[in-house]
Coordinates of C-alpha atoms and ligand atoms in Angstrom, one line a residue:
Chain A
M968 CA 129.9 100.3 149.9
T969 CA 131.3 103.3 151.3
L970 CA 134.1 105.7 150.1
V971 CA 136.0 104.2 152.9
T972 CA 136.0 100.7 151.4
L973 CA 137.3 102.2 148.1
L974 CA 140.0 104.2 150.0
N975 CA 141.0 101.0 152.0
R976 CA 141.3 98.7 148.9
M977 CA 143.5 101.5 147.0
P978 CA 146.9 100.4 148.3
G979 CA 146.2 96.9 147.3
D980 CA 145.1 97.9 143.9
V981 CA 148.2 99.8 143.5
A982 CA 150.2 96.8 144.4
I983 CA 148.4 94.7 141.8
G984 CA 148.6 97.5 139.3
I985 CA 152.4 97.6 139.5
I986 CA 152.7 93.7 139.1
W987 CA 150.3 94.0 135.9
G988 CA 152.7 96.9 134.9
I989 CA 155.7 94.5 135.1
M990 CA 153.7 92.0 132.8
A991 CA 152.9 94.9 130.5
L992 CA 156.6 95.7 130.3
G993 CA 156.9 92.3 128.6
V994 CA 153.9 92.9 126.3
Y995 CA 155.5 96.3 125.4
L996 CA 158.7 94.4 124.3
T997 CA 156.8 92.3 121.8
F998 CA 153.8 94.4 120.8
R999 CA 155.7 97.7 120.5
I1000 CA 159.3 97.0 119.9
L1001 CA 159.2 93.6 118.1
N1002 CA 155.8 94.5 116.3
F1003 CA 154.7 91.0 117.2
A1004 CA 151.1 90.3 118.8
D1005 CA 152.4 87.5 121.2
L1006 CA 149.4 85.6 122.9
T1007 CA 151.6 83.3 124.7
V1008 CA 151.5 85.7 127.9
D1009 CA 148.2 84.4 129.0
G1010 CA 149.8 81.1 129.5
S1011 CA 153.4 82.1 130.6
F1012 CA 151.9 84.5 133.3
A1013 CA 150.2 81.4 134.8
T1014 CA 153.2 79.4 134.3
G1015 CA 155.3 81.9 136.4
G1016 CA 152.7 81.6 139.2
A1017 CA 152.6 77.9 139.0
V1018 CA 156.5 77.4 139.1
A1019 CA 156.8 79.9 142.0
V1020 CA 154.1 78.4 144.1
V1021 CA 155.4 74.9 143.7
L1022 CA 158.9 75.8 144.5
I1023 CA 158.2 78.0 147.3
T1024 CA 155.9 75.5 149.0
G1025 CA 158.5 73.0 148.4
G1026 CA 160.9 74.8 150.4
V1027 CA 163.0 76.5 147.8
P1028 CA 164.2 80.1 148.7
V1029 CA 161.6 82.9 147.2
P1030 CA 164.4 84.7 145.0
V1031 CA 165.4 81.3 143.5
A1032 CA 161.7 80.4 142.8
M1033 CA 161.3 83.8 141.1
A1034 CA 164.4 83.2 138.9
A1035 CA 163.1 79.7 138.0
A1036 CA 159.7 81.3 137.1
F1037 CA 161.6 83.9 135.0
A1038 CA 163.4 81.0 133.2
A1039 CA 160.2 79.0 132.6
G1040 CA 158.7 82.0 130.9
V1041 CA 162.0 82.2 128.8
L1042 CA 161.4 78.7 127.6
A1043 CA 157.9 79.3 126.8
G1044 CA 158.8 82.3 124.8
L1045 CA 161.5 80.3 123.1
C1046 CA 158.9 77.6 122.0
T1047 CA 156.7 80.3 120.5
G1048 CA 159.7 81.8 118.7
I1049 CA 160.5 78.4 117.1
F1050 CA 157.0 77.8 116.3
H1051 CA 157.2 81.0 114.3
T1052 CA 160.7 81.2 112.8
L1053 CA 161.8 77.6 112.3
L1054 CA 158.3 76.0 111.5
G1055 CA 156.8 79.0 109.8
I1056 CA 153.7 79.3 111.8
P1057 CA 152.1 82.8 111.8
D1058 CA 152.7 85.0 114.9
I1059 CA 149.3 85.1 116.4
L1060 CA 148.9 81.4 115.8
S1061 CA 152.1 80.6 117.3
G1062 CA 151.1 82.4 120.5
I1063 CA 147.8 80.7 120.6
L1064 CA 149.3 77.3 120.2
M1065 CA 151.8 77.8 123.1
Q1066 CA 149.1 79.4 125.3
L1067 CA 147.0 76.3 124.9
A1068 CA 150.0 74.0 125.4
L1069 CA 151.0 75.8 128.5
Y1070 CA 147.5 75.3 130.1
S1071 CA 148.2 71.6 130.2
I1072 CA 151.8 72.2 131.4
N1073 CA 150.5 74.6 134.1
V1074 CA 148.0 71.9 135.5
F1075 CA 150.8 69.4 135.4
I1076 CA 153.3 71.8 137.3
L1077 CA 150.6 72.6 139.8
G1078 CA 149.3 69.1 140.1
G1079 CA 145.9 70.6 139.9
A1080 CA 143.9 73.7 138.9
N1081 CA 145.0 75.8 141.9
K1082 CA 147.2 75.8 144.9
A1083 CA 147.6 78.2 148.0
I1084 CA 151.0 79.1 149.4
G1085 CA 150.2 79.5 153.2
V1086 CA 151.1 83.0 153.5
G1087 CA 152.5 83.1 157.1
K1088 CA 155.0 80.4 156.6
Y1089 CA 157.2 81.8 154.1
N1090 CA 159.2 85.1 153.6
L1091 CA 157.4 86.2 150.3
C1092 CA 158.7 89.2 148.3
V1093 CA 155.2 90.7 148.1
S1094 CA 152.0 89.9 150.0
M1095 CA 148.5 91.4 150.6
L1096 CA 149.3 91.0 154.3
K1097 CA 151.8 93.8 154.2
V1098 CA 150.8 96.0 151.5
T1099 CA 153.1 99.2 151.8
P1100 CA 156.2 97.1 151.9
S1101 CA 154.9 95.0 149.0
I1102 CA 154.4 98.2 146.8
V1103 CA 158.0 99.2 147.6
V1104 CA 159.4 95.9 146.7
A1105 CA 157.4 95.7 143.4
L1106 CA 158.5 99.3 142.6
L1107 CA 162.1 98.4 143.1
I1108 CA 161.7 95.4 140.8
S1109 CA 159.9 97.3 138.1
G1110 CA 162.8 99.9 138.4
A1111 CA 165.5 97.3 137.9
L1112 CA 163.7 95.8 134.9
I1113 CA 163.2 99.2 133.3
A1114 CA 166.9 100.0 133.8
V1115 CA 167.9 96.6 132.3
M1116 CA 165.5 97.1 129.3
Y1117 CA 166.8 100.8 128.9
W1118 CA 170.3 99.6 128.8
Y1119 CA 169.6 96.4 126.7
F1120 CA 167.8 98.5 123.9
G1121 CA 170.8 100.6 123.7
T1122 CA 173.3 97.8 122.9
A1123 CA 174.1 96.3 119.5
Q1124 CA 171.7 93.4 120.1
G1125 CA 168.9 95.5 121.4
S1126 CA 169.2 97.8 118.5
A1127 CA 169.0 94.9 116.1
I1128 CA 165.7 93.7 117.8
R1129 CA 164.3 97.3 117.4
A1130 CA 165.4 97.2 113.6
T1131 CA 163.8 93.7 113.2
G1132 CA 160.4 95.1 114.5
N1133 CA 160.6 98.1 112.5
N1134 CA 161.8 96.9 109.0
P1135 CA 162.6 93.3 108.6
A1136 CA 163.9 93.8 105.0
M1137 CA 166.3 96.3 106.0
S1138 CA 167.3 94.3 109.0
R1139 CA 168.3 91.3 106.8
A1140 CA 170.1 93.6 104.2
Q1141 CA 172.1 94.8 107.1
G1142 CA 173.2 91.3 108.0
I1143 CA 170.6 91.0 111.2
N1144 CA 169.4 87.4 111.8
I1145 CA 165.9 88.4 112.2
G1146 CA 164.7 84.9 113.2
L1147 CA 167.1 84.8 116.1
M1148 CA 166.4 88.4 117.2
K1149 CA 162.5 87.5 117.3
V1150 CA 163.2 84.3 119.4
I1151 CA 165.4 86.4 121.8
A1152 CA 162.8 89.1 122.2
L1153 CA 160.0 86.5 122.8
A1154 CA 162.0 84.8 125.3
L1155 CA 162.9 87.9 127.3
S1156 CA 159.3 89.1 127.0
N1157 CA 157.8 85.9 128.4
G1158 CA 160.5 85.7 131.1
M1159 CA 159.2 89.1 132.5
V1160 CA 155.6 88.1 132.1
A1161 CA 156.3 84.9 134.2
L1162 CA 158.3 86.9 136.8
S1163 CA 155.3 89.1 137.0
G1164 CA 153.0 86.0 137.5
S1165 CA 155.2 84.7 140.2
M1166 CA 154.7 88.1 142.0
M1167 CA 151.1 88.0 141.5
A1168 CA 150.8 84.6 142.9
Q1169 CA 152.7 85.6 146.0
L1170 CA 150.7 88.8 146.5
N1171 CA 147.5 86.8 146.5
G1172 CA 149.0 83.7 148.4
Y1173 CA 147.4 81.6 145.8
T1174 CA 147.6 80.7 142.2
D1175 CA 145.4 79.2 139.5
V1176 CA 145.9 77.9 136.1
G1177 CA 143.3 80.5 134.8
M1178 CA 145.3 83.3 136.5
G1179 CA 146.6 84.6 133.1
R1180 CA 143.3 84.6 131.1
G1181 CA 143.1 88.0 129.5
A1182 CA 146.5 89.0 130.5
I1183 CA 147.4 90.0 126.9
V1184 CA 144.6 92.6 127.0
I1185 CA 145.3 93.8 130.3
G1186 CA 149.1 94.2 129.3
L1187 CA 147.9 96.2 126.1
A1188 CA 145.4 98.2 128.3
A1189 CA 148.5 99.1 130.5
V1190 CA 150.6 100.0 127.6
I1191 CA 148.0 102.1 125.8
I1192 CA 146.9 104.0 128.9
G1193 CA 150.6 104.7 129.6
E1194 CA 151.3 105.8 126.1
V1195 CA 148.3 108.2 126.0
L1196 CA 149.2 109.7 129.5
C1197 CA 152.9 110.0 128.5
H1198 CA 152.2 111.8 125.4
A1199 CA 149.6 114.2 127.1
I1200 CA 152.1 115.1 129.7
F1201 CA 155.4 115.2 127.8
R1202 CA 154.1 115.7 124.3
K1203 CA 157.2 114.9 121.8
N1204 CA 159.8 114.9 124.6
S1205 CA 158.9 111.4 125.6
G1206 CA 162.1 109.2 125.4
F1207 CA 162.3 105.5 125.7
L1208 CA 162.9 105.6 129.4
L1209 CA 159.7 107.6 130.1
R1210 CA 157.8 105.5 127.9
L1211 CA 158.9 102.3 130.0
I1212 CA 158.2 104.1 133.2
F1213 CA 154.6 105.0 131.8
V1214 CA 153.9 101.3 131.1
I1215 CA 154.0 100.6 134.9
V1216 CA 152.0 103.8 135.5
G1217 CA 149.5 102.5 133.1
G1218 CA 149.3 99.2 134.8
I1219 CA 148.6 101.0 138.1
I1220 CA 145.9 103.4 136.6
Y1221 CA 144.3 100.4 134.7
Y1222 CA 143.9 98.3 138.0
M1223 CA 142.8 101.4 140.0
V1224 CA 140.0 102.1 137.5
M1225 CA 139.1 98.4 137.7
G1226 CA 138.8 98.7 141.4
F1227 CA 136.6 101.8 141.2
I1228 CA 134.3 100.1 138.8
S1229 CA 134.0 97.0 141.0
W1230 CA 133.4 99.3 143.8
L1231 CA 130.4 100.4 141.9
R1232 CA 129.2 96.8 142.2
V1233 CA 129.8 95.9 138.6
P1234 CA 129.8 92.1 138.6
T1235 CA 133.5 91.0 138.2
D1236 CA 132.6 89.1 135.2
G1237 CA 131.5 92.3 133.5
L1238 CA 135.2 93.7 134.1
K1239 CA 136.5 91.6 131.2
L1240 CA 133.9 93.0 128.9
F1241 CA 134.7 96.5 130.0
T1242 CA 138.5 96.0 129.5
A1243 CA 138.0 94.6 126.1
L1244 CA 135.9 97.6 125.1
I1245 CA 138.4 100.0 126.5
V1246 CA 141.4 98.5 124.7
A1247 CA 139.4 98.2 121.4
A1248 CA 138.4 101.8 121.6
F1249 CA 142.2 102.9 122.2
L1250 CA 143.4 100.6 119.6
A1251 CA 140.8 102.1 117.1
V1252 CA 141.6 105.9 117.9
P1253 CA 144.7 106.2 115.6
Y1254 CA 142.9 104.6 112.7
L1255 CA 139.8 106.7 113.4
K1256 CA 141.8 109.9 113.6
G1257 CA 143.5 109.1 110.2
K1258 CA 139.9 108.3 108.8
A1259 CA 138.7 111.7 110.1
N1260 CA 141.4 113.5 108.3
S1261 CA 140.6 111.8 104.9
S1262 CA 137.5 110.1 104.6
F1263 CA 135.4 109.2 101.5
R1264 CA 132.4 110.8 103.1
K1265 CA 134.1 114.1 103.5
A1266 CA 135.5 113.9 100.0
G1267 CA 132.0 113.0 98.5
R1268 CA 130.7 116.1 100.5
R1269 CA 133.5 118.5 99.1
G1270 CA 132.7 117.1 95.6
A1271 CA 128.9 117.6 95.9
N1272 CA 129.6 121.3 97.2
R1273 CA 131.5 122.1 94.2
E1274 CA 128.8 121.1 91.7
Chain B
M744 CA 186.2 89.8 91.5
I745 CA 182.4 88.8 91.4
E746 CA 181.5 85.7 89.4
V747 CA 177.9 84.7 88.7
K748 CA 178.3 81.5 86.9
N749 CA 175.3 80.1 84.9
I750 CA 172.5 80.7 87.3
Y751 CA 168.9 79.8 86.8
K752 CA 165.8 80.8 88.7
T753 CA 162.2 79.7 88.2
F754 CA 159.4 81.2 90.5
N755 CA 156.4 79.0 91.3
P756 CA 157.6 76.0 89.4
G757 CA 155.0 73.4 88.1
T758 CA 152.2 75.9 88.7
I759 CA 150.2 78.1 86.2
N760 CA 152.1 81.0 87.5
E761 CA 155.4 79.4 86.6
K762 CA 158.0 82.1 85.6
K763 CA 161.5 81.5 84.5
A764 CA 163.0 84.6 85.7
L765 CA 166.8 83.8 85.1
N766 CA 167.9 81.6 82.3
G767 CA 171.5 80.9 82.6
V768 CA 173.1 84.4 83.7
D769 CA 177.0 84.5 83.4
L770 CA 178.6 87.5 84.6
T771 CA 182.1 88.3 85.9
L772 CA 182.9 91.7 87.4
E773 CA 186.4 92.8 88.0
D774 CA 187.1 94.9 91.2
G775 CA 186.0 98.5 90.7
D776 CA 183.7 97.7 87.7
F777 CA 180.7 99.9 87.7
V778 CA 177.9 98.2 85.6
T779 CA 174.7 99.8 84.7
V780 CA 171.9 97.4 83.9
I781 CA 168.9 98.1 81.7
G782 CA 166.2 96.0 80.2
G783 CA 162.4 95.9 79.8
N784 CA 159.8 95.4 82.8
G785 CA 160.1 91.9 83.9
A786 CA 163.4 91.1 82.1
G787 CA 164.9 89.8 85.3
K788 CA 167.0 92.7 86.5
S789 CA 165.9 92.8 90.1
T790 CA 165.9 89.0 90.2
L791 CA 169.5 89.0 89.3
L792 CA 170.3 91.5 92.0
N793 CA 168.2 89.4 94.5
A794 CA 170.0 86.3 93.4
I795 CA 173.5 87.9 94.1
A796 CA 172.0 89.2 97.5
G797 CA 170.7 85.8 98.4
V798 CA 167.0 86.8 98.9
W799 CA 166.1 83.2 98.0
P800 CA 168.5 80.2 96.9
V801 CA 169.1 79.9 93.0
D802 CA 167.9 76.7 91.2
E803 CA 171.2 76.1 89.5
G804 CA 174.7 77.7 89.1
S805 CA 176.9 79.4 91.5
I806 CA 178.0 82.8 92.9
Y807 CA 181.5 83.7 94.1
F808 CA 182.6 86.8 95.9
D809 CA 186.5 86.7 95.3
D810 CA 187.3 83.1 96.3
V811 CA 184.2 82.8 98.6
N812 CA 181.4 80.7 97.2
V813 CA 178.4 82.3 98.7
T814 CA 175.7 80.3 96.8
G815 CA 174.8 78.4 99.9
L816 CA 174.7 81.6 102.3
C817 CA 171.4 83.1 103.3
E818 CA 170.5 86.8 102.9
Y819 CA 171.8 87.9 106.3
R820 CA 175.1 85.8 106.2
R821 CA 175.8 87.3 102.7
A822 CA 174.9 90.7 103.8
K823 CA 178.5 91.4 105.2
Y824 CA 179.8 91.4 101.7
L825 CA 177.0 93.6 100.2
G826 CA 175.7 97.1 100.2
R827 CA 172.1 97.6 98.8
V828 CA 169.9 100.4 98.0
F829 CA 166.3 99.6 96.9
Q830 CA 163.9 101.3 94.7
D831 CA 161.3 102.1 97.5
P832 CA 162.9 104.5 99.9
M833 CA 161.0 102.9 102.7
T834 CA 162.8 99.6 102.3
G835 CA 166.3 100.6 103.1
T836 CA 166.0 102.3 106.4
A837 CA 164.3 101.7 109.8
A838 CA 161.7 104.6 109.9
D839 CA 161.1 104.7 113.7
M840 CA 164.8 104.8 114.5
Q841 CA 166.9 107.9 114.5
I842 CA 169.3 108.9 111.6
D843 CA 172.4 108.1 113.6
E844 CA 170.8 104.8 115.1
N845 CA 170.2 103.6 111.4
L846 CA 174.0 104.5 110.6
A847 CA 175.2 102.6 113.7
L848 CA 173.2 99.5 112.6
A849 CA 174.8 99.7 109.3
A850 CA 178.2 100.1 110.8
R851 CA 177.8 96.7 112.5
R852 CA 176.9 94.8 109.4
G853 CA 178.9 91.6 109.3
K854 CA 179.9 91.8 112.9
R855 CA 178.3 89.9 115.9
R856 CA 175.6 92.0 117.6
L857 CA 176.1 91.3 121.2
W858 CA 176.0 93.7 124.3
G859 CA 178.3 96.5 123.4
W860 CA 176.8 99.8 122.9
G861 CA 174.6 100.2 119.8
I862 CA 176.1 103.5 119.1
T863 CA 178.9 105.5 120.7
A864 CA 179.8 109.2 120.9
S865 CA 182.9 109.0 118.7
E866 CA 180.8 107.3 116.2
R867 CA 178.3 110.0 116.3
E868 CA 181.0 112.4 115.5
K869 CA 182.1 110.5 112.4
Y870 CA 178.6 110.1 111.1
R871 CA 178.2 113.9 111.4
E872 CA 181.0 114.5 109.1
M873 CA 179.6 111.9 106.6
L874 CA 176.3 113.4 106.6
R875 CA 177.8 116.8 106.1
E876 CA 179.2 115.6 102.9
L877 CA 175.8 114.6 101.6
D878 CA 175.0 118.2 101.9
L879 CA 171.4 117.6 102.7
G880 CA 171.3 119.2 106.2
L881 CA 171.0 116.0 108.0
E882 CA 174.1 116.5 110.1
D883 CA 172.1 118.8 112.2
R884 CA 169.1 116.4 112.6
M885 CA 170.9 113.2 113.5
S886 CA 168.5 112.3 116.4
A887 CA 165.5 112.8 114.1
K888 CA 163.4 109.6 113.3
V889 CA 164.3 108.6 109.5
G890 CA 160.5 108.5 108.9
L891 CA 160.4 112.2 108.7
L892 CA 162.9 112.3 105.9
S893 CA 161.9 112.8 102.3
G894 CA 162.4 110.1 99.7
G895 CA 165.7 111.6 98.4
Q896 CA 167.2 112.2 101.7
R897 CA 166.3 108.5 102.7
Q898 CA 167.9 107.2 99.6
A899 CA 171.0 109.2 100.1
L900 CA 171.1 107.9 103.8
T901 CA 170.8 104.3 102.5
L902 CA 173.6 104.7 100.2
L903 CA 175.8 106.0 103.0
M904 CA 174.6 103.1 105.2
A905 CA 175.2 100.5 102.3
T906 CA 178.9 101.7 102.0
L907 CA 179.8 102.5 105.8
V908 CA 181.3 99.1 105.9
K909 CA 183.0 98.7 102.5
P910 CA 181.1 96.1 100.6
K911 CA 182.7 93.7 98.1
M912 CA 179.7 94.8 96.0
L913 CA 177.3 97.6 95.8
L914 CA 173.7 96.6 94.4
L915 CA 171.5 99.6 93.4
D916 CA 168.1 98.5 92.2
E917 CA 166.6 101.6 90.4
H918 CA 167.4 103.6 93.5
T919 CA 166.4 106.9 92.0
A920 CA 163.2 105.7 90.1
A921 CA 160.9 107.0 93.0
L922 CA 162.4 110.4 93.1
D923 CA 161.7 113.6 91.1
P924 CA 164.2 114.4 88.4
K925 CA 166.2 116.9 90.4
T926 CA 166.5 114.7 93.5
A927 CA 167.4 111.9 91.3
A928 CA 170.2 113.7 89.8
K929 CA 171.6 114.6 93.2
V930 CA 171.4 111.1 94.5
L931 CA 173.0 109.8 91.4
A932 CA 175.9 112.3 91.8
T933 CA 176.3 111.1 95.4
T934 CA 176.5 107.6 94.1
D935 CA 179.2 108.5 91.6
R936 CA 181.3 110.2 94.3
I937 CA 180.9 107.4 96.8
V938 CA 181.7 104.7 94.3
E939 CA 184.6 106.4 93.1
E940 CA 186.0 107.3 96.5
H941 CA 185.8 103.8 97.7
H942 CA 186.6 102.1 94.3
L943 CA 183.4 100.1 94.7
T944 CA 182.4 97.3 92.4
T945 CA 178.9 98.3 91.5
M946 CA 175.6 97.1 89.8
M947 CA 173.1 99.7 89.1
V948 CA 169.8 98.9 87.6
T949 CA 168.0 101.9 85.8
H950 CA 165.1 102.7 83.8
N951 CA 166.7 105.6 82.2
M952 CA 169.0 105.1 79.2
R953 CA 170.7 108.4 79.6
D954 CA 171.8 107.5 83.0
A955 CA 172.9 104.0 82.1
I956 CA 175.2 105.5 79.5
A957 CA 176.6 108.3 81.6
H958 CA 177.4 106.3 84.6
G959 CA 179.9 103.4 85.0
N960 CA 182.4 101.8 82.8
R961 CA 180.2 99.0 81.6
L962 CA 176.5 98.3 80.5
I963 CA 174.5 95.1 80.3
M964 CA 171.0 94.8 78.8
M965 CA 168.7 92.0 80.0
D966 CA 165.9 90.3 78.4
E967 CA 163.9 87.2 79.4
G968 CA 166.2 86.4 82.1
R969 CA 169.4 86.5 80.0
I970 CA 172.2 89.1 79.6
I971 CA 171.7 90.2 75.8
V972 CA 174.1 93.0 75.5
D973 CA 177.4 93.6 77.3
I974 CA 179.3 96.6 76.4
R975 CA 182.6 97.9 78.1
G976 CA 185.6 100.0 77.7
E977 CA 185.9 102.5 74.9
E978 CA 182.7 101.2 73.2
K979 CA 180.7 102.1 76.4
K980 CA 182.4 105.6 76.4
R981 CA 181.2 106.3 72.8
L982 CA 177.8 104.7 73.3
T983 CA 174.6 106.6 72.3
I984 CA 171.1 106.0 72.9
E985 CA 170.6 105.3 69.0
D986 CA 173.2 102.6 69.4
L987 CA 171.4 100.9 72.3
L988 CA 168.0 101.1 70.7
H989 CA 169.8 99.5 67.6
K990 CA 171.5 96.7 69.7
F991 CA 168.2 95.9 71.3
E992 CA 166.4 95.4 68.0
E993 CA 169.2 93.5 66.6
V994 CA 169.5 91.0 69.5
S995 CA 166.0 90.5 70.6
G996 CA 164.5 91.0 67.1
E997 CA 161.7 93.2 68.5
E998 CA 160.9 96.7 67.6
F999 CA 162.2 99.0 70.4
A1000 CA 159.4 101.6 69.9
N1001 CA 157.0 99.5 71.7
D1002 CA 159.1 99.7 74.8
Q1003 CA 159.6 103.3 74.8
A1004 CA 157.7 103.8 78.0
I1005 CA 159.8 101.2 79.7
L1006 CA 163.3 102.3 78.8
S1007 CA 162.4 105.9 78.9
K1008 CA 165.1 108.5 77.7
Ligands
LIG458 N1 159.5 86.7 94.1 C1 158.9 86.4 93.1 N2 157.8 85.5 92.9 C2 157.3 85.2 91.8 N3 157.6 85.8 90.7 C3 158.6 86.7 90.6 C4 159.3 87.2 91.8 N4 160.2 88.0 91.5 C5 160.1 88.4 90.2 N5 159.2 87.5 89.7 C6 158.8 87.6 88.2 O1 160.2 87.5 87.5 C7 160.1 88.1 86.4 C8 161.3 89.1 86.4 O2 161.2 90.2 87.5 P1 162.0 91.2 87.8 O3 163.4 90.6 87.9 O4 161.5 92.1 88.9 O5 162.0 92.2 86.5 P2 162.7 93.7 86.4 O6 163.9 93.4 85.2 O7 161.7 94.5 85.9 O8 163.4 94.1 87.6 C9 158.8 88.9 86.4 O9 157.8 88.3 85.5 C10 158.3 88.9 87.9 O10 156.9 88.9 87.8
LIG459 MG1 163.0 95.6 89.0

């Protein structure tokens, strides 16, 4: 493969990266704001794709199909929230259960394991056939979502969700219904994830029930890459708005790196291993940094020197 | 008026860890009563405050705030009537949120949290004034994360948050126990000022007998999930530590000396 092929595929990778970034905004909402590791996203991403493809091929206008995908994601998040708050199932397990349930539901919606859209026939919002306009549209949608999130987390309800994620005991003492806040946050998060899934299906002209496999890890990768970069550039001046923007940036960078690695002819199946390792490494960094500052080994050495 | 009528609470009933933490507590507080609560470790002081706050349902008995029967209300629904400060300074505030954001959360206690602004410019000005009165320099750091504050600063802030919306009752559970003596004295002085200013009905648990005597107009002592001593009015004003030790021996039949560490002077 030549450098030209790498450069040629770059715009497409950017488009895919932005769409993963939109999914990562949903992951940011649960993982960073609500402090809830929500594994539903692997399922709800594919749900978004399935709902959109079925509706679009059924003749429904594209914006309506995307709104329906969002609504389907909201429902999925609602179910996870109910598993967790009303039925007392631990957070990770609630997500896993919903992810499993969604697999069957997605097959049912699609009427099979995968389905193509037939790209030329519909007026899709993003498509690999017209990459540059797709990038613009995807950026506009991310911008709108970021604006809404920025506004929402400044409202009384959004603040209550942040408080719930930060300190549940304090939140209850301040009269916040933390169960309700978790359900709302999970619903909104999965709505965004499903919307992103509906865009990915359009971009590829095709959807597959396995499309969301590993989405949570990709979302985390985007969130973490964005955070590291944002911190490196803006240090302590990084407000909420910048952090949201850098989630999208993180998605783009993640997918460009993936593109680069597959250009090196690493087999695609190896990519997931690579992603997992990268995310594990970044998640471990804060812990290891703390360890480096105060470790038993160092304390032991200091103790030994003194003798 | 706050009425606690004959409440019982047993933790882990029917197991080897069964613990009868409240054994028929009756307590009526008049408006503006400031009650200090003392008692040995495990006497049930925190459990009584938690029962009033609705952390879990009581097994028997009922709790009234004025004419409202709150026995069946869960913690977050009861919160609109209550201001609370906890022993651990980490518990009462959201560490990753700003000082002013924490206050704004507290200002909306008991109100519906919808899509109005989480904090407004005019609120900020009001908070700046209130923080100035705390005299901890927080008024110039309103957009700092609360996690950066010291324990004493966090407790003072929590106190402000607990009383921002005037509660029917203020519950203080050893809120100065985790602080150094000097900071503890400052937070206690702030407590007195705020309680007096708003004429708040207050329960304050403390390990420190001197504080229990010096503050409030009424003192109760708990033991094994019961109120065993209840002193008020003139008698409370004249109370000495010796009196208290004597009372404890009289009522519980135990030698107090063993408990020195627990009810430290
Ligand atoms: N949530 C709980 N679960 C089980 N046991 C509890 C719980 N809360 C308190 N207890 C027990 O009830 C007794 C009274 O505790 P507490 O009210 O915290 O005492 P204190 O007077 O020191 O505040 C103790 O034996 C304690 O172990
Ligand atoms: Mg206690």
